[in-house]
Amino acid sequence: MEFDTIAAISTPPGEGAIAIVRLSGPEAVAIADKVFQSPSTKLLGEQKSHTIHYGHLVESDSKEVVEEVMLSLMRGPKTFTREDVVEINCHGGVVSVNRVLQLVLRNGARLAEPGEFTKRAFLNGRIDLSQAEAVMDLIRAKTDKAMNVALNQMDGKLSRLIGKLRQTLLETLAQVEVNIDYPEYDDVEEMTRPMIIQKGEEVRSAIEQLIQTSLQGKILRDGLSTVIIGRPNVGKSSLLNSLIQENKAIVTDIAGTTRDIIEEYVNVRGVPLKLVDTAGIRETEDLVERIGVERSRQVLQQADLILLVLNHSEALSEEDARLFETVKHMNYLVVVNKTDLPGKLSMEDVQKHAEGKSVITTSLLLEEGIDQLEEAIAGMFFGGEIESTDMSYVSNARHIALLHQAKATIEDAIEAAGHDIPIDMIQIDVTRTWEILGEIIGDTVEESLIDQLFSQFCLGK
Ligand SMILES: Nc1nc2c(c(=O)[nH]1)N(C=O)[C@@H](CNc1ccc(C(=O)N[C@@H](CCC(=O)O)C(=O)O)cc1)CN2
Ligand SMILES: Nc1nc2c(ncn2[C@@H]2O[C@H](COP(=O)(O)OP(=O)(O)OP(=O)(O)O)[C@@H](O)[C@H]2O)c(=O)[nH]1
Ligand SMILES: [K+]
Ligand SMILES: [Mg+2]
């Protein structure tokens, strides 16, 4: 495909040592030649591909010097976009890099839209949609593990899996056609239906396996939203500070210290947590505190995990019991804090309310119990260690939704094949499954969706 030539600043905004302005498109080299002067005096158009050149950028008419740069020359198709690419490495000042961008825009390039370089890599067939989406995941990855998931997807691991399933579906459809068109025996139906069921089952179970990795994949990608709740003064803010190893939240012995929601990201054994400290939940006359309590109840709704904190030096109160009731149907862990103080809390009571959920004891004052808590959190979602060899987790919400749809349609096909539903109806379900899986890799997908996906990228990517 032939496009116009785009340009953008590909490094983060602000001051840095070096900044890059990237050009891609059929005119990239010609535009660079208009504004680049090197000591060698040779035109870039005459230079070998994949070479880097020292020189100056100058105004095309006045030859006034604009910047001193290093320029990388990369001719397609062996480039990020498969088009001709020129990268101008300039000094990393805000003014400098903008000057360079303006210069190439004045000389024929168009300002790129967010994600447009990666979009071209997709449209020119270097990567498929799931690989392109992985590029964005990679940039946003907050932990090593999340980055590995993205790298694997970028490498095409998910694409290959999806490709294999679609191939099986196509072969099944082809076989159905053959059976119908060239019936060597009269028992076409008897041959065709079991084959659809067998192949359909193969595909269904593979999809199910992918879906099973998706909860973990999503956690690695988006972080586990973890809300700390408990009565005032039990040590919620102390717990946040211990987990992030920083004194971020205010801790005092005054009940009702935390009034606003405090959010912090922390990496617990490879699991990224978005930790949320909340106002202690209790009946209160204080207006500000009451608003805080109300907010605590709201953030609870969106939590993936709840840490319910109790005070070891006080008997279980009615408010504690109400908190247990609130989180009953959610993922939660109980943290019994202040074990350094004389115990008034009956652990039997706690176990009864916790209904089999883990109960961890801590003394945040003495820095005890944090290890066990971290272990319990990681164990809850990853059964101990996160798998590091086979990182083909599905992590993207769009992909997960499509996998669920694909599973439903292939199940329809299997079900229909086992009953007296006409073969052509079953073909429709199998074909639909093939299409839905195709949307994951961008093979069968609406242009508007493609535009929308790439627009979420950063500028210059
Ligand atoms: N300066 C710079 N650094 C960068 C990038 C970039 O665009 N510019 N990248 C941008 O994200 C990443 C590197 N990603 C890239 C991916 C593919 C190709 C590429 O040219 N692929 C070709 C040919 C490979 C080959 O030589 O065999 C291909 O796949 O056909 C280049 C960069 C990270 N670092
Ligand atoms: N003895 C003892 N004191 C602790 C422990 N953990 C926290 N504290 C103290 O308990 C008090 C309350 O701690 P916070 O972390 O502010 O409690 P909170 O649950 O956030 O309180 P609110 O925000 O007011 O609801 C502070 O004085 C802490 O130093 C512990 O393990 N042992
Ligand atoms: K407090
Ligand atoms: Mg607090």
mmCIF file of N, CA, C and O and ligand atoms in Angstrom, residues 232-237 250-258, ligand 3:
data_model
loop_
_atom_site.group_PDB
_atom_site.id
_atom_site.type_symbol
_atom_site.label_atom_id
_atom_site.label_comp_id
_atom_site.label_asym_id
_atom_site.label_seq_id
_atom_site.Cartn_x
_atom_site.Cartn_y
_atom_site.Cartn_z
ATOM 1 N N PRO A 232 -11.836 2.284 61.732
ATOM 2 C CA PRO A 232 -10.805 3.293 61.972
ATOM 3 C C PRO A 232 -9.708 2.746 62.901
ATOM 4 O O PRO A 232 -9.997 1.954 63.802
ATOM 5 N N ASN A 233 -8.480 3.147 62.609
ATOM 6 C CA ASN A 233 -7.340 2.884 63.498
ATOM 7 C C ASN A 233 -6.843 1.439 63.556
ATOM 8 O O ASN A 233 -5.993 1.140 64.390
ATOM 9 N N VAL A 234 -7.348 0.572 62.704
ATOM 10 C CA VAL A 234 -6.858 -0.802 62.745
ATOM 11 C C VAL A 234 -5.470 -0.933 62.109
ATOM 12 O O VAL A 234 -4.781 -1.930 62.309
ATOM 13 N N GLY A 235 -5.071 0.091 61.311
ATOM 14 C CA GLY A 235 -3.744 0.052 60.693
ATOM 15 C C GLY A 235 -3.778 -0.077 59.170
ATOM 16 O O GLY A 235 -2.834 -0.563 58.565
ATOM 17 N N LYS A 236 -4.840 0.420 58.534
ATOM 18 C CA LYS A 236 -4.969 0.333 57.080
ATOM 19 C C LYS A 236 -3.868 1.131 56.370
ATOM 20 O O LYS A 236 -3.215 0.635 55.453
ATOM 21 N N SER A 237 -3.695 2.368 56.816
ATOM 22 C CA SER A 237 -2.681 3.211 56.169
ATOM 23 C C SER A 237 -1.282 2.662 56.459
ATOM 24 O O SER A 237 -0.397 2.714 55.598
ATOM 25 N N ILE A 250 -0.755 9.127 55.623
ATOM 26 C CA ILE A 250 -0.583 9.660 56.982
ATOM 27 C C ILE A 250 -1.086 8.630 57.992
ATOM 28 O O ILE A 250 -2.185 8.098 57.861
ATOM 29 N N VAL A 251 -0.232 8.365 58.990
ATOM 30 C CA VAL A 251 -0.594 7.431 60.057
ATOM 31 C C VAL A 251 -0.566 8.193 61.379
ATOM 32 O O VAL A 251 0.434 8.819 61.709
ATOM 33 N N THR A 252 -1.694 8.196 62.100
ATOM 34 C CA THR A 252 -1.685 8.747 63.455
ATOM 35 C C THR A 252 -2.545 7.851 64.337
ATOM 36 O O THR A 252 -3.224 6.953 63.824
ATOM 37 N N ASP A 253 -2.509 8.099 65.636
ATOM 38 C CA ASP A 253 -3.356 7.286 66.516
ATOM 39 C C ASP A 253 -4.765 7.860 66.630
ATOM 40 O O ASP A 253 -5.564 7.425 67.443
ATOM 41 N N ILE A 254 -5.065 8.858 65.787
ATOM 42 C CA ILE A 254 -6.419 9.429 65.808
ATOM 43 C C ILE A 254 -7.312 8.668 64.833
ATOM 44 O O ILE A 254 -6.994 8.567 63.650
ATOM 45 N N ALA A 255 -8.416 8.140 65.345
ATOM 46 C CA ALA A 255 -9.353 7.430 64.471
ATOM 47 C C ALA A 255 -9.946 8.413 63.474
ATOM 48 O O ALA A 255 -10.361 9.511 63.851
ATOM 49 N N GLY A 256 -9.993 8.036 62.209
ATOM 50 C CA GLY A 256 -10.536 8.927 61.182
ATOM 51 C C GLY A 256 -9.469 9.786 60.535
ATOM 52 O O GLY A 256 -9.750 10.859 60.022
ATOM 53 N N THR A 257 -8.225 9.302 60.531
ATOM 54 C CA THR A 257 -7.121 10.063 59.932
ATOM 55 C C THR A 257 -7.254 10.122 58.410
ATOM 56 O O THR A 257 -7.170 11.185 57.807
ATOM 57 N N THR A 258 -7.468 8.974 57.789
ATOM 58 C CA THR A 258 -7.585 8.936 56.329
ATOM 59 C C THR A 258 -9.006 9.318 55.938
ATOM 60 O O THR A 258 -9.969 8.748 56.435
HETATM 61 K K K B 3 -5.553 6.500 62.299
#
